[in-house]
Amino acid sequence: MVDYDAAVAAVQDPNADPILLAKIAYENPEFGANVAVNPRCYPGLKRWIAEFGDERARETLAQYGFTADAFGGPVQDQEAPEQAAQQAAEQQPADAYATDQYAEAQQTAAAQPAAAQQTAAAQPAADQYAAQQPAAQAAFEEPVATNPYGFTAEQALTTTDQMQIAQIAQYAPELRACIARNPNTYPALIEWLGQLGDPAINAALAFRQ
């Protein structure tokens, strides 16, 4: 039970703990009127006092326009108000967590159709590339040389100089597909070209096979 002096101090404290005020109102009905006018007295506690407080507490609340009827009728659950306050305080984080979980689920659900659409859009492109691969192998178009070193597509396709092949692969990336088709390109460079993931290079490598 709350000490009398502590109860007096609490009901006069504008920053009192609402749960402590509820405990005081439940254990010390004579403080009900004082608790009711405390700014930290929450609506649920006022409703409980309006229903179960002593006559002085009910009259005090009535002067401020608070009655049991004003709160929607009699309180059905007559549990101690401090227990209700504690349950409300404990429930709030759970509600917030549930809200966060719901929002996360909504975001996931919203993201899934977009991912499905992207996958569906990518699939025809992959099929189209697979269908076009034989045509690419049959009709190879020489790329336009844009490197500043003077390397040409003809050189990349026909040179037997391994050093020059390596230089073209390094300094003329637009001609790598030609290097991939050159029968003189050494195996290590062929393997490296295959790891680049370039469709034109892959088509040229397929031509070698």
PDB file of C-alpha atoms in Angstrom:
ATOM      1  CA  MET A   1       0.000   0.000   0.000  1.00  0.00           C
ATOM      2  CA  VAL A   2       1.185   3.493  -0.803  1.00  0.00           C
ATOM      3  CA  ASP A   3       2.409   5.415   2.245  1.00  0.00           C
ATOM      4  CA  TYR A   4       0.112   8.280   3.291  1.00  0.00           C
ATOM      5  CA  ASP A   5       2.787  10.956   2.941  1.00  0.00           C
ATOM      6  CA  ALA A   6       3.855   9.530  -0.422  1.00  0.00           C
ATOM      7  CA  ALA A   7       0.233   9.586  -1.564  1.00  0.00           C
ATOM      8  CA  VAL A   8      -0.146  13.225  -0.509  1.00  0.00           C
ATOM      9  CA  ALA A   9       3.005  14.156  -2.407  1.00  0.00           C
ATOM     10  CA  ALA A  10       1.991  12.194  -5.500  1.00  0.00           C
ATOM     11  CA  VAL A  11      -1.500  13.658  -5.874  1.00  0.00           C
ATOM     12  CA  GLN A  12       0.003  17.146  -5.662  1.00  0.00           C
ATOM     13  CA  ASP A  13       2.736  16.406  -8.200  1.00  0.00           C
ATOM     14  CA  PRO A  14       1.762  17.580 -11.719  1.00  0.00           C
ATOM     15  CA  ASN A  15       4.294  15.104 -13.128  1.00  0.00           C
ATOM     16  CA  ALA A  16       3.201  12.136 -11.052  1.00  0.00           C
ATOM     17  CA  ASP A  17       3.383   8.610 -12.439  1.00  0.00           C
ATOM     18  CA  PRO A  18      -0.112   7.727 -13.770  1.00  0.00           C
ATOM     19  CA  ILE A  19       0.231   4.144 -12.535  1.00  0.00           C
ATOM     20  CA  LEU A  20       1.078   5.403  -9.042  1.00  0.00           C
ATOM     21  CA  LEU A  21      -1.987   7.640  -9.146  1.00  0.00           C
ATOM     22  CA  ALA A  22      -4.113   4.652 -10.116  1.00  0.00           C
ATOM     23  CA  LYS A  23      -2.660   2.644  -7.257  1.00  0.00           C
ATOM     24  CA  ILE A  24      -3.423   5.455  -4.819  1.00  0.00           C
ATOM     25  CA  ALA A  25      -7.030   5.758  -6.063  1.00  0.00           C
ATOM     26  CA  TYR A  26      -7.535   2.013  -5.687  1.00  0.00           C
ATOM     27  CA  GLU A  27      -5.908   1.574  -2.293  1.00  0.00           C
ATOM     28  CA  ASN A  28      -6.796   4.957  -0.770  1.00  0.00           C
ATOM     29  CA  PRO A  29     -10.322   5.949  -1.875  1.00  0.00           C
ATOM     30  CA  GLU A  30     -10.136   9.120   0.233  1.00  0.00           C
ATOM     31  CA  PHE A  31      -7.592  10.460  -2.269  1.00  0.00           C
ATOM     32  CA  GLY A  32      -9.888   9.801  -5.223  1.00  0.00           C
ATOM     33  CA  ALA A  33     -10.927  13.438  -5.610  1.00  0.00           C
ATOM     34  CA  ASN A  34      -7.297  14.572  -5.489  1.00  0.00           C
ATOM     35  CA  VAL A  35      -6.270  11.967  -8.041  1.00  0.00           C
ATOM     36  CA  ALA A  36      -9.144  12.942 -10.336  1.00  0.00           C
ATOM     37  CA  VAL A  37      -7.997  16.553 -10.646  1.00  0.00           C
ATOM     38  CA  ASN A  38      -4.326  15.677 -11.126  1.00  0.00           C
ATOM     39  CA  PRO A  39      -3.257  16.529 -14.728  1.00  0.00           C
ATOM     40  CA  ARG A  40      -1.649  13.083 -15.022  1.00  0.00           C
ATOM     41  CA  CYS A  41      -4.931  11.281 -14.298  1.00  0.00           C
ATOM     42  CA  TYR A  42      -5.687   9.513 -17.593  1.00  0.00           C
ATOM     43  CA  PRO A  43      -9.261   9.128 -18.949  1.00  0.00           C
ATOM     44  CA  GLY A  44      -9.535   5.450 -18.048  1.00  0.00           C
ATOM     45  CA  LEU A  45      -8.672   6.205 -14.433  1.00  0.00           C
ATOM     46  CA  LYS A  46     -11.199   9.037 -14.324  1.00  0.00           C
ATOM     47  CA  ARG A  47     -13.816   6.659 -15.641  1.00  0.00           C
ATOM     48  CA  TRP A  48     -12.971   4.120 -12.938  1.00  0.00           C
ATOM     49  CA  ILE A  49     -13.158   6.792 -10.235  1.00  0.00           C
ATOM     50  CA  ALA A  50     -16.471   8.070 -11.641  1.00  0.00           C
ATOM     51  CA  GLU A  51     -17.848   4.525 -11.337  1.00  0.00           C
ATOM     52  CA  PHE A  52     -16.204   3.198  -8.175  1.00  0.00           C
ATOM     53  CA  GLY A  53     -14.774   6.209  -6.333  1.00  0.00           C
ATOM     54  CA  ASP A  54     -16.237   7.616  -3.144  1.00  0.00           C
ATOM     55  CA  GLU A  55     -18.979  10.237  -3.194  1.00  0.00           C
ATOM     56  CA  ARG A  56     -16.554  13.160  -2.896  1.00  0.00           C
ATOM     57  CA  ALA A  57     -14.489  11.888  -5.850  1.00  0.00           C
ATOM     58  CA  ARG A  58     -17.584  11.355  -8.007  1.00  0.00           C
ATOM     59  CA  GLU A  59     -18.878  14.832  -7.158  1.00  0.00           C
ATOM     60  CA  THR A  60     -15.503  16.366  -8.001  1.00  0.00           C
ATOM     61  CA  LEU A  61     -15.492  14.695 -11.404  1.00  0.00           C
ATOM     62  CA  ALA A  62     -19.101  15.683 -11.996  1.00  0.00           C
ATOM     63  CA  GLN A  63     -18.158  19.332 -11.497  1.00  0.00           C
ATOM     64  CA  TYR A  64     -15.788  18.935 -14.443  1.00  0.00           C
ATOM     65  CA  GLY A  65     -18.450  17.194 -16.500  1.00  0.00           C
ATOM     66  CA  PHE A  66     -17.096  13.680 -15.970  1.00  0.00           C
ATOM     67  CA  THR A  67     -19.616  11.015 -14.990  1.00  0.00           C
ATOM     68  CA  ALA A  68     -19.859   7.272 -15.557  1.00  0.00           C
ATOM     69  CA  ASP A  69     -22.447   7.907 -18.257  1.00  0.00           C
ATOM     70  CA  ALA A  70     -20.180  10.424 -19.957  1.00  0.00           C
ATOM     71  CA  PHE A  71     -17.597   7.666 -20.382  1.00  0.00           C
ATOM     72  CA  GLY A  72     -20.021   5.346 -22.144  1.00  0.00           C
ATOM     73  CA  GLY A  73     -21.767   3.643 -19.259  1.00  0.00           C
ATOM     74  CA  PRO A  74     -20.623   1.448 -16.377  1.00  0.00           C
ATOM     75  CA  VAL A  75     -17.220  -0.163 -16.397  1.00  0.00           C
ATOM     76  CA  GLN A  76     -17.626  -3.836 -17.219  1.00  0.00           C
ATOM     77  CA  ASP A  77     -14.189  -4.987 -16.058  1.00  0.00           C
ATOM     78  CA  GLN A  78     -13.727  -3.982 -12.437  1.00  0.00           C
ATOM     79  CA  GLU A  79     -10.023  -4.813 -12.242  1.00  0.00           C
ATOM     80  CA  ALA A  80      -7.746  -2.478 -10.341  1.00  0.00           C
ATOM     81  CA  PRO A  81      -7.002   0.657 -12.400  1.00  0.00           C
ATOM     82  CA  GLU A  82      -3.247   0.342 -11.939  1.00  0.00           C
ATOM     83  CA  GLN A  83      -3.426  -3.131 -13.506  1.00  0.00           C
ATOM     84  CA  ALA A  84      -5.303  -1.691 -16.464  1.00  0.00           C
ATOM     85  CA  ALA A  85      -2.705   1.056 -16.795  1.00  0.00           C
ATOM     86  CA  GLN A  86       0.137  -1.447 -16.685  1.00  0.00           C
ATOM     87  CA  GLN A  87      -1.559  -3.632 -19.286  1.00  0.00           C
ATOM     88  CA  ALA A  88      -2.079  -0.613 -21.530  1.00  0.00           C
ATOM     89  CA  ALA A  89       1.577   0.362 -21.165  1.00  0.00           C
ATOM     90  CA  GLU A  90       2.667  -3.202 -21.943  1.00  0.00           C
ATOM     91  CA  GLN A  91       0.284  -3.443 -24.884  1.00  0.00           C
ATOM     92  CA  GLN A  92       1.552  -0.296 -26.613  1.00  0.00           C
ATOM     93  CA  PRO A  93       4.952  -1.721 -27.625  1.00  0.00           C
ATOM     94  CA  ALA A  94       3.225  -4.902 -28.825  1.00  0.00           C
ATOM     95  CA  ASP A  95       0.806  -2.837 -30.903  1.00  0.00           C
ATOM     96  CA  ALA A  96       3.673  -0.811 -32.332  1.00  0.00           C
ATOM     97  CA  TYR A  97       5.528  -4.027 -33.161  1.00  0.00           C
ATOM     98  CA  ALA A  98       2.432  -5.465 -34.816  1.00  0.00           C
ATOM     99  CA  THR A  99       2.044  -2.242 -36.801  1.00  0.00           C
ATOM    100  CA  ASP A 100       5.676  -2.427 -37.934  1.00  0.00           C
ATOM    101  CA  GLN A 101       5.224  -6.084 -38.884  1.00  0.00           C
ATOM    102  CA  TYR A 102       2.096  -5.249 -40.860  1.00  0.00           C
ATOM    103  CA  ALA A 103       3.839  -2.377 -42.668  1.00  0.00           C
ATOM    104  CA  GLU A 104       6.781  -4.633 -43.485  1.00  0.00           C
ATOM    105  CA  ALA A 105       4.436  -7.331 -44.782  1.00  0.00           C
ATOM    106  CA  GLN A 106       2.637  -4.741 -46.920  1.00  0.00           C
ATOM    107  CA  GLN A 107       5.940  -3.532 -48.379  1.00  0.00           C
ATOM    108  CA  THR A 108       6.991  -7.125 -49.115  1.00  0.00           C
ATOM    109  CA  ALA A 109       3.650  -7.865 -50.755  1.00  0.00           C
ATOM    110  CA  ALA A 110       3.957  -4.705 -52.827  1.00  0.00           C
ATOM    111  CA  ALA A 111       7.512  -5.587 -53.859  1.00  0.00           C
ATOM    112  CA  GLN A 112       6.649  -9.124 -54.951  1.00  0.00           C
ATOM    113  CA  PRO A 113       4.483  -8.164 -57.946  1.00  0.00           C
ATOM    114  CA  ALA A 114       7.167  -5.727 -59.112  1.00  0.00           C
ATOM    115  CA  ALA A 115       9.813  -8.455 -58.871  1.00  0.00           C
ATOM    116  CA  ALA A 116       7.531 -10.859 -60.732  1.00  0.00           C
ATOM    117  CA  GLN A 117       6.987  -8.274 -63.441  1.00  0.00           C
ATOM    118  CA  GLN A 118      10.716  -7.718 -63.795  1.00  0.00           C
ATOM    119  CA  THR A 119      11.276 -11.468 -64.055  1.00  0.00           C
ATOM    120  CA  ALA A 120       8.507 -11.797 -66.643  1.00  0.00           C
ATOM    121  CA  ALA A 121       9.948  -8.890 -68.617  1.00  0.00           C
ATOM    122  CA  ALA A 122      13.451 -10.379 -68.485  1.00  0.00           C
ATOM    123  CA  GLN A 123      12.325 -13.835 -69.625  1.00  0.00           C
ATOM    124  CA  PRO A 124      11.210 -12.831 -73.156  1.00  0.00           C
ATOM    125  CA  ALA A 125      14.460 -10.902 -73.561  1.00  0.00           C
ATOM    126  CA  ALA A 126      16.452 -14.010 -72.658  1.00  0.00           C
ATOM    127  CA  ASP A 127      14.358 -16.144 -75.002  1.00  0.00           C
ATOM    128  CA  GLN A 128      14.773 -13.589 -77.743  1.00  0.00           C
ATOM    129  CA  TYR A 129      18.542 -13.612 -77.297  1.00  0.00           C
ATOM    130  CA  ALA A 130      18.592 -17.413 -77.425  1.00  0.00           C
ATOM    131  CA  ALA A 131      16.536 -17.358 -80.615  1.00  0.00           C
ATOM    132  CA  GLN A 132      18.799 -14.779 -82.195  1.00  0.00           C
ATOM    133  CA  GLN A 133      22.028 -16.533 -81.257  1.00  0.00           C
ATOM    134  CA  PRO A 134      22.230 -18.754 -84.395  1.00  0.00           C
ATOM    135  CA  ALA A 135      21.591 -15.719 -86.590  1.00  0.00           C
ATOM    136  CA  ALA A 136      24.384 -13.856 -84.805  1.00  0.00           C
ATOM    137  CA  GLN A 137      26.717 -16.771 -85.385  1.00  0.00           C
ATOM    138  CA  ALA A 138      25.739 -17.002 -89.055  1.00  0.00           C
ATOM    139  CA  ALA A 139      25.989 -13.274 -89.811  1.00  0.00           C
ATOM    140  CA  PHE A 140      28.763 -11.693 -87.750  1.00  0.00           C
ATOM    141  CA  GLU A 141      28.928  -7.927 -88.035  1.00  0.00           C
ATOM    142  CA  GLU A 142      32.342  -6.446 -87.531  1.00  0.00           C
ATOM    143  CA  PRO A 143      32.281  -3.763 -84.846  1.00  0.00           C
ATOM    144  CA  VAL A 144      33.461  -0.252 -85.588  1.00  0.00           C
ATOM    145  CA  ALA A 145      36.946   0.347 -84.197  1.00  0.00           C
ATOM    146  CA  THR A 146      36.915   3.340 -81.871  1.00  0.00           C
ATOM    147  CA  ASN A 147      40.165   2.828 -79.991  1.00  0.00           C
ATOM    148  CA  PRO A 148      42.869   5.524 -80.262  1.00  0.00           C
ATOM    149  CA  TYR A 149      45.625   2.975 -80.931  1.00  0.00           C
ATOM    150  CA  GLY A 150      44.698   2.175 -84.531  1.00  0.00           C
ATOM    151  CA  PHE A 151      43.688  -1.436 -83.953  1.00  0.00           C
ATOM    152  CA  THR A 152      41.174  -2.602 -86.577  1.00  0.00           C
ATOM    153  CA  ALA A 153      38.547  -5.331 -86.646  1.00  0.00           C
ATOM    154  CA  GLU A 154      40.520  -7.108 -89.398  1.00  0.00           C
ATOM    155  CA  GLN A 155      43.611  -7.242 -87.181  1.00  0.00           C
ATOM    156  CA  ALA A 156      41.589  -8.562 -84.253  1.00  0.00           C
ATOM    157  CA  LEU A 157      40.079 -11.299 -86.418  1.00  0.00           C
ATOM    158  CA  THR A 158      43.251 -12.490 -88.180  1.00  0.00           C
ATOM    159  CA  THR A 159      46.451 -11.531 -86.341  1.00  0.00           C
ATOM    160  CA  THR A 160      48.666 -14.353 -85.117  1.00  0.00           C
ATOM    161  CA  ASP A 161      50.762 -12.094 -82.873  1.00  0.00           C
ATOM    162  CA  GLN A 162      49.858 -13.137 -79.326  1.00  0.00           C
ATOM    163  CA  MET A 163      51.198  -9.885 -77.899  1.00  0.00           C
ATOM    164  CA  GLN A 164      49.061  -7.872 -80.301  1.00  0.00           C
ATOM    165  CA  ILE A 165      46.006 -10.011 -79.443  1.00  0.00           C
ATOM    166  CA  ALA A 166      46.538  -9.227 -75.749  1.00  0.00           C
ATOM    167  CA  GLN A 167      46.956  -5.514 -76.498  1.00  0.00           C
ATOM    168  CA  ILE A 168      43.736  -5.416 -78.548  1.00  0.00           C
ATOM    169  CA  ALA A 169      41.851  -7.161 -75.753  1.00  0.00           C
ATOM    170  CA  GLN A 170      43.186  -4.621 -73.252  1.00  0.00           C
ATOM    171  CA  TYR A 171      43.088  -1.345 -75.199  1.00  0.00           C
ATOM    172  CA  ALA A 172      40.277  -1.937 -77.719  1.00  0.00           C
ATOM    173  CA  PRO A 173      37.330  -3.393 -75.793  1.00  0.00           C
ATOM    174  CA  GLU A 174      35.011  -2.808 -78.758  1.00  0.00           C
ATOM    175  CA  LEU A 175      37.039  -5.427 -80.677  1.00  0.00           C
ATOM    176  CA  ARG A 176      36.916  -8.179 -78.033  1.00  0.00           C
ATOM    177  CA  ALA A 177      34.213 -10.040 -79.949  1.00  0.00           C
ATOM    178  CA  CYS A 178      36.632 -10.187 -82.912  1.00  0.00           C
ATOM    179  CA  ILE A 179      39.390 -11.499 -80.649  1.00  0.00           C
ATOM    180  CA  ALA A 180      36.955 -14.168 -79.428  1.00  0.00           C
ATOM    181  CA  ARG A 181      36.458 -15.336 -83.036  1.00  0.00           C
ATOM    182  CA  ASN A 182      40.171 -15.265 -83.905  1.00  0.00           C
ATOM    183  CA  PRO A 183      41.374 -18.915 -84.041  1.00  0.00           C
ATOM    184  CA  ASN A 184      44.835 -17.788 -82.934  1.00  0.00           C
ATOM    185  CA  THR A 185      43.692 -16.324 -79.580  1.00  0.00           C
ATOM    186  CA  TYR A 186      45.374 -18.250 -76.760  1.00  0.00           C
ATOM    187  CA  PRO A 187      43.210 -20.326 -74.337  1.00  0.00           C
ATOM    188  CA  ALA A 188      43.816 -18.222 -71.228  1.00  0.00           C
ATOM    189  CA  LEU A 189      42.489 -15.119 -72.989  1.00  0.00           C
ATOM    190  CA  ILE A 190      39.495 -17.074 -74.317  1.00  0.00           C
ATOM    191  CA  GLU A 191      38.661 -18.112 -70.762  1.00  0.00           C
ATOM    192  CA  TRP A 192      38.936 -14.513 -69.555  1.00  0.00           C
ATOM    193  CA  LEU A 193      36.661 -13.278 -72.348  1.00  0.00           C
ATOM    194  CA  GLY A 194      34.064 -15.881 -71.377  1.00  0.00           C
ATOM    195  CA  GLN A 195      33.922 -14.455 -67.846  1.00  0.00           C
ATOM    196  CA  LEU A 196      32.960 -10.957 -69.019  1.00  0.00           C
ATOM    197  CA  GLY A 197      29.327 -11.862 -69.636  1.00  0.00           C
ATOM    198  CA  ASP A 198      29.105  -9.830 -72.825  1.00  0.00           C
ATOM    199  CA  PRO A 199      26.426 -11.223 -75.214  1.00  0.00           C
ATOM    200  CA  ALA A 200      28.393 -10.350 -78.355  1.00  0.00           C
ATOM    201  CA  ILE A 201      31.526 -12.004 -76.978  1.00  0.00           C
ATOM    202  CA  ASN A 202      29.532 -15.074 -75.887  1.00  0.00           C
ATOM    203  CA  ALA A 203      28.058 -15.366 -79.386  1.00  0.00           C
ATOM    204  CA  ALA A 204      31.564 -15.139 -80.865  1.00  0.00           C
ATOM    205  CA  LEU A 205      32.839 -17.805 -78.487  1.00  0.00           C
ATOM    206  CA  ALA A 206      29.941 -20.042 -79.458  1.00  0.00           C
ATOM    207  CA  PHE A 207      31.024 -19.609 -83.111  1.00  0.00           C
ATOM    208  CA  ARG A 208      34.458 -21.055 -82.206  1.00  0.00           C
ATOM    209  CA  GLN A 209      32.787 -24.251 -81.039  1.00  0.00           C
TER     210      GLN A 209
END
